[in-house]
Amino acid sequence: MDIRTRDVPEQHVVTEQRSVDQAALEAWLPGAMARVAAAATEAGGVLGTGAWTYLDRPGSEEPVFVVIYEGNPNEGETPVEVCAPIADAAAATRTIPAHREAYVRVTKEQVVSGALGGVYEAIEKWIGEQGLGVAAAPRETYWTDFPAAGAQDPVFDVSFPVAARG
């Protein structure tokens, strides 16, 4: 598995949060993304593609959504937050601090085949092997049209903010 690191700039975001288990997450997430996208548009619009250079994604104009998991929805209800970064700090629900993260680019096939849990486990293991610690909740950064993607197309990144062990 190709685990990489990157620096993520501070992000002002509009959000929607709910405590969900896996079944409720699958039902809630598409609507939450649509509502957050509408809120981002109302707040002045989502950031343009130039703001996403840290993602190194193929020339997409798709909006970016960050989904933060405070636990594992496969194990029961956990708080999940859908975020859409915006330019206007005053219109933001909150600000995600700048951070360094370890991440894996995930293909649609990995998601639909049930291999996503192994991605999370591999990243966590790698973080420990590098002498780092998990600094905040894991997240998925969506940056393309998932339903339209082919099986081998990258569809989102799974990441964990990291920091040196103190």
Coordinates of C-alpha atoms in Angstrom, one line a residue:
M1 CA 0.0 0.0 0.0
D2 CA 1.4 3.4 -1.0
I3 CA 1.2 5.5 2.2
R4 CA 2.3 9.1 1.8
T5 CA 2.4 12.3 3.9
R6 CA 1.4 15.8 3.0
D7 CA 1.0 19.2 4.7
V8 CA -2.6 20.4 4.7
P9 CA -3.3 24.2 5.1
E10 CA -5.8 25.6 7.6
Q11 CA -9.3 25.2 6.3
H12 CA -12.4 27.3 7.0
V13 CA -15.4 25.0 6.7
V14 CA -19.1 24.8 6.8
T15 CA -20.3 21.5 8.4
E16 CA -23.1 19.1 9.3
Q17 CA -22.6 16.6 12.1
R18 CA -24.5 13.6 13.2
S19 CA -23.9 10.5 15.3
V20 CA -24.4 7.4 13.1
D21 CA -23.6 3.8 12.7
Q22 CA -22.6 2.3 9.4
A23 CA -26.1 1.8 8.0
A24 CA -27.2 5.3 9.0
L25 CA -24.0 6.8 7.6
E26 CA -24.6 5.3 4.2
A27 CA -28.2 6.7 4.2
W28 CA -27.2 10.1 5.6
L29 CA -23.9 10.9 3.9
P30 CA -25.1 11.8 0.3
G31 CA -27.7 14.2 1.6
A32 CA -25.3 15.7 4.1
M33 CA -22.8 16.4 1.3
A34 CA -25.6 18.0 -0.8
R35 CA -26.7 20.2 2.2
V36 CA -23.1 21.2 3.1
A37 CA -22.4 22.0 -0.6
A38 CA -25.5 24.3 -0.6
A39 CA -24.3 25.9 2.6
A40 CA -20.9 26.5 1.1
T41 CA -22.4 28.1 -2.0
E42 CA -24.6 30.3 0.2
A43 CA -21.4 31.3 2.2
G44 CA -19.7 32.5 -0.9
G45 CA -18.8 29.3 -2.6
V46 CA -16.4 26.4 -2.3
L47 CA -12.8 27.1 -3.0
G48 CA -11.5 26.8 -6.5
T49 CA -9.2 24.1 -7.7
G50 CA -6.1 26.2 -7.0
A51 CA -6.8 25.8 -3.3
W52 CA -6.4 22.1 -3.5
T53 CA -2.8 21.8 -4.8
Y54 CA -1.9 19.7 -1.6
L55 CA -4.4 17.0 -2.9
D56 CA -2.4 16.4 -6.1
R57 CA -5.6 15.3 -7.8
P58 CA -6.1 15.1 -11.5
G59 CA -7.5 18.4 -12.9
S60 CA -10.9 18.0 -11.2
E61 CA -13.4 20.9 -10.8
E62 CA -15.4 18.7 -8.3
P63 CA -16.0 20.3 -4.9
V64 CA -14.0 18.8 -2.0
F65 CA -15.6 17.3 1.1
V66 CA -13.8 16.3 4.2
V67 CA -15.6 13.7 6.3
I68 CA -14.2 13.4 9.9
Y69 CA -14.8 10.3 11.9
E70 CA -14.5 10.5 15.7
G71 CA -14.8 6.7 15.9
N72 CA -15.6 3.6 13.8
P73 CA -19.3 3.6 12.6
N74 CA -18.9 -0.2 12.0
E75 CA -18.7 -0.6 15.8
G76 CA -21.7 1.5 16.6
E77 CA -22.9 5.1 16.6
T78 CA -20.1 7.7 16.4
P79 CA -19.9 11.4 15.6
V80 CA -19.3 12.0 11.9
E81 CA -18.8 15.5 10.5
V82 CA -19.1 16.5 6.8
C83 CA -17.1 19.6 5.9
A84 CA -16.8 21.8 2.8
P85 CA -13.9 24.3 2.8
I86 CA -14.8 27.9 2.0
A87 CA -12.8 31.0 1.6
D88 CA -14.7 33.3 4.0
A89 CA -13.5 32.6 7.6
A90 CA -16.4 34.7 9.0
A91 CA -19.0 32.5 7.3
A92 CA -17.3 29.2 8.5
T93 CA -18.8 26.9 11.0
R94 CA -15.3 26.2 12.3
T95 CA -11.7 26.1 11.2
I96 CA -9.7 22.9 10.8
P97 CA -6.1 23.7 11.8
A98 CA -3.2 23.2 9.5
H99 CA -1.6 19.8 9.9
R100 CA 0.5 17.1 8.5
E101 CA -1.3 13.9 7.5
A102 CA -0.5 10.3 6.4
Y103 CA -2.8 9.2 3.6
V104 CA -3.7 6.6 1.1
R105 CA -5.5 7.3 -2.2
V106 CA -8.4 4.8 -2.4
T107 CA -10.0 3.3 -5.6
K108 CA -13.7 2.7 -6.0
E109 CA -13.0 -1.0 -6.1
Q110 CA -11.4 -0.9 -2.6
V111 CA -14.5 0.7 -1.3
V112 CA -17.1 -1.6 -2.9
S113 CA -15.1 -4.7 -2.2
G114 CA -15.1 -4.1 1.5
A115 CA -11.3 -3.4 1.7
L116 CA -11.6 0.1 3.2
G117 CA -11.2 -1.1 6.8
G118 CA -7.8 -2.5 5.8
V119 CA -6.7 0.9 4.5
Y120 CA -7.4 2.5 7.9
E121 CA -5.5 -0.3 9.7
A122 CA -2.5 -0.1 7.4
I123 CA -2.2 3.7 7.9
E124 CA -2.4 3.4 11.6
K125 CA 0.3 0.7 11.6
W126 CA 2.5 2.7 9.4
I127 CA 2.2 5.8 11.6
G128 CA 3.4 3.8 14.6
E129 CA 6.3 2.3 12.6
Q130 CA 7.4 5.8 11.6
G131 CA 7.6 6.9 15.3
L132 CA 4.6 9.2 14.8
G133 CA 1.4 9.5 16.7
V134 CA -2.2 10.1 15.5
A135 CA -2.9 13.8 16.2
A136 CA -6.6 14.0 15.4
A137 CA -9.5 11.9 14.1
P138 CA -9.2 10.2 10.8
R139 CA -10.9 11.6 7.7
E140 CA -11.8 10.9 4.2
T141 CA -11.3 13.6 1.6
Y142 CA -13.7 13.2 -1.3
W143 CA -12.7 15.1 -4.5
T144 CA -14.4 13.3 -7.4
D145 CA -17.8 12.0 -8.5
F146 CA -17.9 8.6 -6.8
P147 CA -20.9 7.1 -8.7
A148 CA -19.4 8.0 -12.1
A149 CA -15.9 6.6 -11.3
G150 CA -14.6 3.4 -12.7
A151 CA -13.5 0.5 -10.5
Q152 CA -9.8 1.4 -10.7
D153 CA -10.3 5.2 -10.5
P154 CA -9.1 6.9 -7.3
V155 CA -12.2 8.3 -5.5
F156 CA -11.0 9.7 -2.2
D157 CA -8.1 9.8 0.3
V158 CA -8.2 8.2 3.8
S159 CA -5.9 10.1 6.1
F160 CA -4.8 10.6 9.7
P161 CA -3.4 13.8 11.0
V162 CA 0.1 12.9 12.5
A163 CA 2.6 14.5 14.9
A164 CA 5.8 13.5 16.5
R165 CA 5.4 11.5 19.6
G166 CA 5.9 13.7 22.6

